[in-house]
Amino acid sequence: ADIRIKALGPNHVEVAASYEGMGIACEHVGKLSEALELYKKCVAINVKELGPTHGDVGRTYNNMGTLCCRQKRYAEGMAMFEKCVAIKIGAVGDSHLDLATLYWNMGNVCLVQEKRVEALEQFRKCVEIEKQNLGDEHPAVAKSYQNMADLHVELAQYDEALTLYQQSLDIKIKMQGEGHEEDVAAVYSVMASVYAKQDKTEKALEMQKKSAAAAFSGKTTGVPCS
């Protein structure tokens, strides 16, 4: 960075790039405080030279958000992620797939803080974007449904959880011919436990039987008859 500063001046975007690269290197070896200071220098230059809504600024905010969360400074991390989201929406619109990843990460930050309701809101944003970009029956959508359902169970919102598990299951069943029988069995098993929590014994037994049948199907797939 010192050489570039002498050659280009302290506010050149190439100097900012050097700071960012050094920050990433520091982060990789666990020097988080030093990394954050370098990211701050990078973003200060890029805001001045490129403007506050440039993609490079958004990328550095994302790096800073991840780093702050690693330091358990969750409020600061979320603030950085929100700045990144705002820049991304301004650049590519509010339905770009990159935003799904950002919302997913923000949801996980909420989860670490046991803010389950806020996490669900972020995951809902994520799955809506996934559906728009990947289609309603993509494996990523099924995964999102299942994770959201798990959260509803933790909140004792069992009917909402079962609806989402069923939506995840519908996708997985259509994928069953691609070796997803164990995934199907797992969802049936979780649904059985939710019905048990509701004291719906017959439904719980029905789900357990379906789980066993799906698991057996997966084990016998491709096994030749003797």
Coordinates of C-alpha atoms in Angstrom, one line a residue:
A1 CA 0.0 0.0 0.0
D2 CA 2.8 2.4 0.8
I3 CA 4.3 2.2 -2.7
R4 CA 0.9 2.8 -4.3
I5 CA 0.3 5.8 -2.0
K6 CA 3.6 7.4 -3.1
A7 CA 2.9 6.7 -6.7
L8 CA -0.8 7.4 -6.9
G9 CA -1.7 9.5 -3.8
P10 CA -3.6 8.4 -0.7
N11 CA -7.0 8.5 -2.2
H12 CA -6.6 6.5 -5.3
V13 CA -8.9 3.5 -5.9
E14 CA -5.9 1.2 -6.3
V15 CA -4.8 2.2 -2.8
A16 CA -8.3 1.2 -1.6
A17 CA -7.9 -2.1 -3.4
S18 CA -4.6 -2.7 -1.5
Y19 CA -6.3 -1.9 1.8
E20 CA -9.1 -4.4 1.0
G21 CA -6.6 -7.1 0.0
M22 CA -4.6 -6.6 3.2
G23 CA -7.8 -6.6 5.2
I24 CA -8.8 -10.0 3.7
A25 CA -5.3 -11.4 4.5
C26 CA -5.6 -10.2 8.1
E27 CA -9.0 -11.7 8.5
H28 CA -7.8 -15.0 7.2
V29 CA -5.1 -15.2 9.9
G30 CA -7.5 -14.0 12.7
K31 CA -6.4 -10.4 13.0
L32 CA -9.9 -9.2 12.9
S33 CA -9.4 -5.7 14.5
E34 CA -6.6 -4.9 12.0
A35 CA -8.8 -6.2 9.1
L36 CA -11.7 -4.0 10.1
E37 CA -9.4 -0.9 10.2
L38 CA -8.2 -1.7 6.7
Y39 CA -11.7 -2.2 5.4
K40 CA -12.7 1.2 6.9
K41 CA -9.8 2.8 5.0
C42 CA -10.8 1.1 1.8
V43 CA -14.5 2.1 2.0
A44 CA -13.6 5.7 2.9
I45 CA -11.6 6.1 -0.3
N46 CA -14.1 4.3 -2.5
V47 CA -17.0 6.4 -1.1
K48 CA -15.1 9.5 -1.9
E49 CA -13.8 8.4 -5.3
L50 CA -16.5 6.1 -6.6
G51 CA -19.6 7.3 -4.7
P52 CA -21.5 5.8 -1.8
T53 CA -23.6 3.5 -4.0
H54 CA -20.8 1.9 -6.0
G55 CA -20.7 -1.9 -6.0
D56 CA -17.1 -1.9 -4.6
V57 CA -18.4 0.0 -1.6
G58 CA -21.2 -2.5 -1.1
R59 CA -18.8 -5.4 -1.3
T60 CA -16.6 -3.9 1.4
Y61 CA -19.6 -3.3 3.6
N62 CA -20.5 -7.0 3.3
N63 CA -16.9 -7.9 4.3
M64 CA -17.2 -5.6 7.3
G65 CA -20.5 -7.0 8.2
T66 CA -19.2 -10.6 8.2
L67 CA -16.2 -9.5 10.2
C68 CA -18.2 -7.7 12.8
C69 CA -20.4 -10.8 13.3
R70 CA -17.3 -12.9 13.8
Q71 CA -16.4 -10.5 16.6
K72 CA -20.0 -10.9 18.0
R73 CA -20.7 -7.3 17.2
Y74 CA -24.0 -8.2 15.7
A75 CA -25.7 -4.8 15.6
E76 CA -22.8 -3.3 13.7
G77 CA -22.7 -6.3 11.4
M78 CA -26.4 -6.0 10.6
A79 CA -25.9 -2.3 9.9
M80 CA -23.2 -3.1 7.4
F81 CA -25.3 -5.8 5.7
E82 CA -28.2 -3.4 5.4
K83 CA -26.0 -0.8 3.7
C84 CA -24.8 -3.6 1.3
V85 CA -28.5 -4.5 0.6
A86 CA -29.4 -0.9 -0.1
I87 CA -26.5 -0.6 -2.6
K88 CA -27.4 -3.9 -4.3
I89 CA -31.0 -3.0 -4.7
G90 CA -30.1 0.3 -6.2
A91 CA -27.7 -1.4 -8.7
V92 CA -29.6 -4.5 -9.8
G93 CA -33.2 -4.2 -8.3
D94 CA -34.8 -5.9 -5.4
S95 CA -35.1 -9.4 -6.8
H96 CA -31.5 -10.2 -7.7
L97 CA -30.3 -13.6 -6.5
D98 CA -27.4 -12.0 -4.6
L99 CA -29.9 -10.5 -2.3
A100 CA -31.2 -13.9 -1.3
T101 CA -27.7 -14.7 0.0
L102 CA -27.6 -11.5 1.9
Y103 CA -31.0 -12.0 3.5
W104 CA -30.1 -15.5 4.4
N105 CA -26.9 -14.4 6.1
M106 CA -28.8 -11.6 7.9
G107 CA -31.3 -14.2 9.1
N108 CA -28.6 -16.4 10.5
V109 CA -27.2 -13.4 12.4
C110 CA -30.6 -12.9 13.9
L111 CA -30.7 -16.6 14.8
V112 CA -27.4 -16.4 16.6
Q113 CA -29.0 -13.7 18.8
E114 CA -32.1 -15.9 19.2
K115 CA -34.2 -13.3 17.4
R116 CA -36.3 -15.9 15.7
V117 CA -39.1 -13.7 14.4
E118 CA -36.7 -11.3 12.8
A119 CA -34.8 -14.3 11.3
L120 CA -38.0 -15.6 9.8
E121 CA -38.6 -12.2 8.1
Q122 CA -35.2 -12.4 6.5
F123 CA -35.7 -16.0 5.4
R124 CA -39.0 -15.1 3.8
K125 CA -37.3 -12.4 1.8
C126 CA -34.7 -14.9 0.8
V127 CA -37.2 -17.6 -0.4
E128 CA -39.3 -15.2 -2.4
I129 CA -36.2 -14.1 -4.4
E130 CA -35.1 -17.8 -4.8
K131 CA -38.6 -18.6 -6.2
Q132 CA -38.4 -15.7 -8.6
N133 CA -35.0 -16.6 -9.9
L134 CA -34.8 -20.4 -9.5
G135 CA -38.4 -21.5 -9.8
D136 CA -40.9 -22.8 -7.2
E137 CA -39.5 -26.3 -7.2
H138 CA -35.8 -25.7 -6.8
P139 CA -33.9 -27.6 -4.1
A140 CA -32.8 -24.2 -2.5
V141 CA -36.4 -23.3 -2.1
A142 CA -37.1 -26.6 -0.4
K143 CA -34.2 -26.1 1.9
S144 CA -35.5 -22.6 2.8
Y145 CA -39.0 -23.9 3.5
Q146 CA -37.6 -26.5 5.8
N147 CA -35.4 -24.1 7.7
M148 CA -38.3 -21.7 8.2
A149 CA -40.4 -24.6 9.4
D150 CA -37.8 -25.5 12.0
L151 CA -38.0 -21.9 13.3
H152 CA -41.8 -22.1 13.5
V153 CA -41.4 -25.2 15.6
E154 CA -39.1 -23.4 18.0
L155 CA -41.7 -20.7 18.3
A156 CA -44.4 -23.4 18.9
Q157 CA -46.2 -22.3 15.7
Y158 CA -46.9 -25.9 14.7
D159 CA -49.5 -25.3 12.0
E160 CA -47.3 -22.8 10.2
A161 CA -44.4 -25.3 10.5
L162 CA -46.4 -28.2 9.1
T163 CA -47.4 -26.1 6.1
L164 CA -43.8 -25.3 5.3
Y165 CA -42.6 -28.8 5.8
Q166 CA -45.3 -30.0 3.4
Q167 CA -44.2 -27.4 0.8
S168 CA -40.6 -28.6 1.2
L169 CA -41.8 -32.2 1.0
D170 CA -43.7 -31.6 -2.2
I171 CA -40.5 -30.4 -3.9
K172 CA -38.4 -33.2 -2.5
I173 CA -40.9 -35.9 -3.6
K174 CA -40.7 -34.6 -7.1
M175 CA -36.9 -35.0 -6.8
Q176 CA -37.2 -38.5 -5.3
G177 CA -36.0 -40.2 -8.5
E178 CA -32.7 -38.4 -8.1
G179 CA -31.6 -40.1 -4.9
H180 CA -33.5 -37.8 -2.5
E181 CA -35.4 -40.6 -0.7
E182 CA -33.5 -40.0 2.6
D183 CA -34.4 -36.3 2.5
V184 CA -38.1 -37.2 2.1
A185 CA -37.9 -39.6 4.9
A186 CA -36.3 -37.0 7.2
V187 CA -39.0 -34.5 6.5
Y188 CA -41.7 -37.1 7.2
S189 CA -40.0 -37.9 10.5
V190 CA -39.8 -34.2 11.6
M191 CA -43.5 -33.8 10.7
A192 CA -44.3 -36.8 12.9
S193 CA -42.6 -35.2 15.8
V194 CA -44.6 -32.0 15.2
Y195 CA -47.9 -33.9 15.1
A196 CA -46.8 -35.6 18.3
K197 CA -46.3 -32.2 20.0
Q198 CA -49.9 -31.4 19.0
D199 CA -51.1 -34.7 20.5
K200 CA -52.2 -35.9 17.0
T201 CA -51.1 -39.4 17.5
E202 CA -52.7 -40.9 14.4
K203 CA -51.1 -38.3 12.1
A204 CA -47.8 -38.8 13.8
L205 CA -47.9 -42.5 13.2
E206 CA -48.9 -41.9 9.6
M207 CA -45.9 -39.7 9.1
Q208 CA -43.6 -42.2 10.7
K209 CA -44.8 -45.0 8.4
K210 CA -44.2 -42.7 5.4
S211 CA -40.8 -41.9 6.7
A212 CA -39.9 -45.6 7.1
A213 CA -41.3 -46.4 3.6
A214 CA -39.2 -43.6 2.0
A215 CA -36.1 -44.6 3.8
F216 CA -36.6 -48.2 2.8
S217 CA -37.1 -47.1 -0.8
G218 CA -33.9 -45.2 -0.8
K219 CA -31.9 -48.2 0.6
T220 CA -33.3 -50.6 -2.1
T221 CA -33.0 -48.2 -5.1
G222 CA -30.7 -49.8 -7.6
V223 CA -30.4 -53.1 -5.8
P224 CA -30.9 -55.9 -8.3
C225 CA -33.5 -58.6 -7.6
S226 CA -31.9 -62.0 -6.8

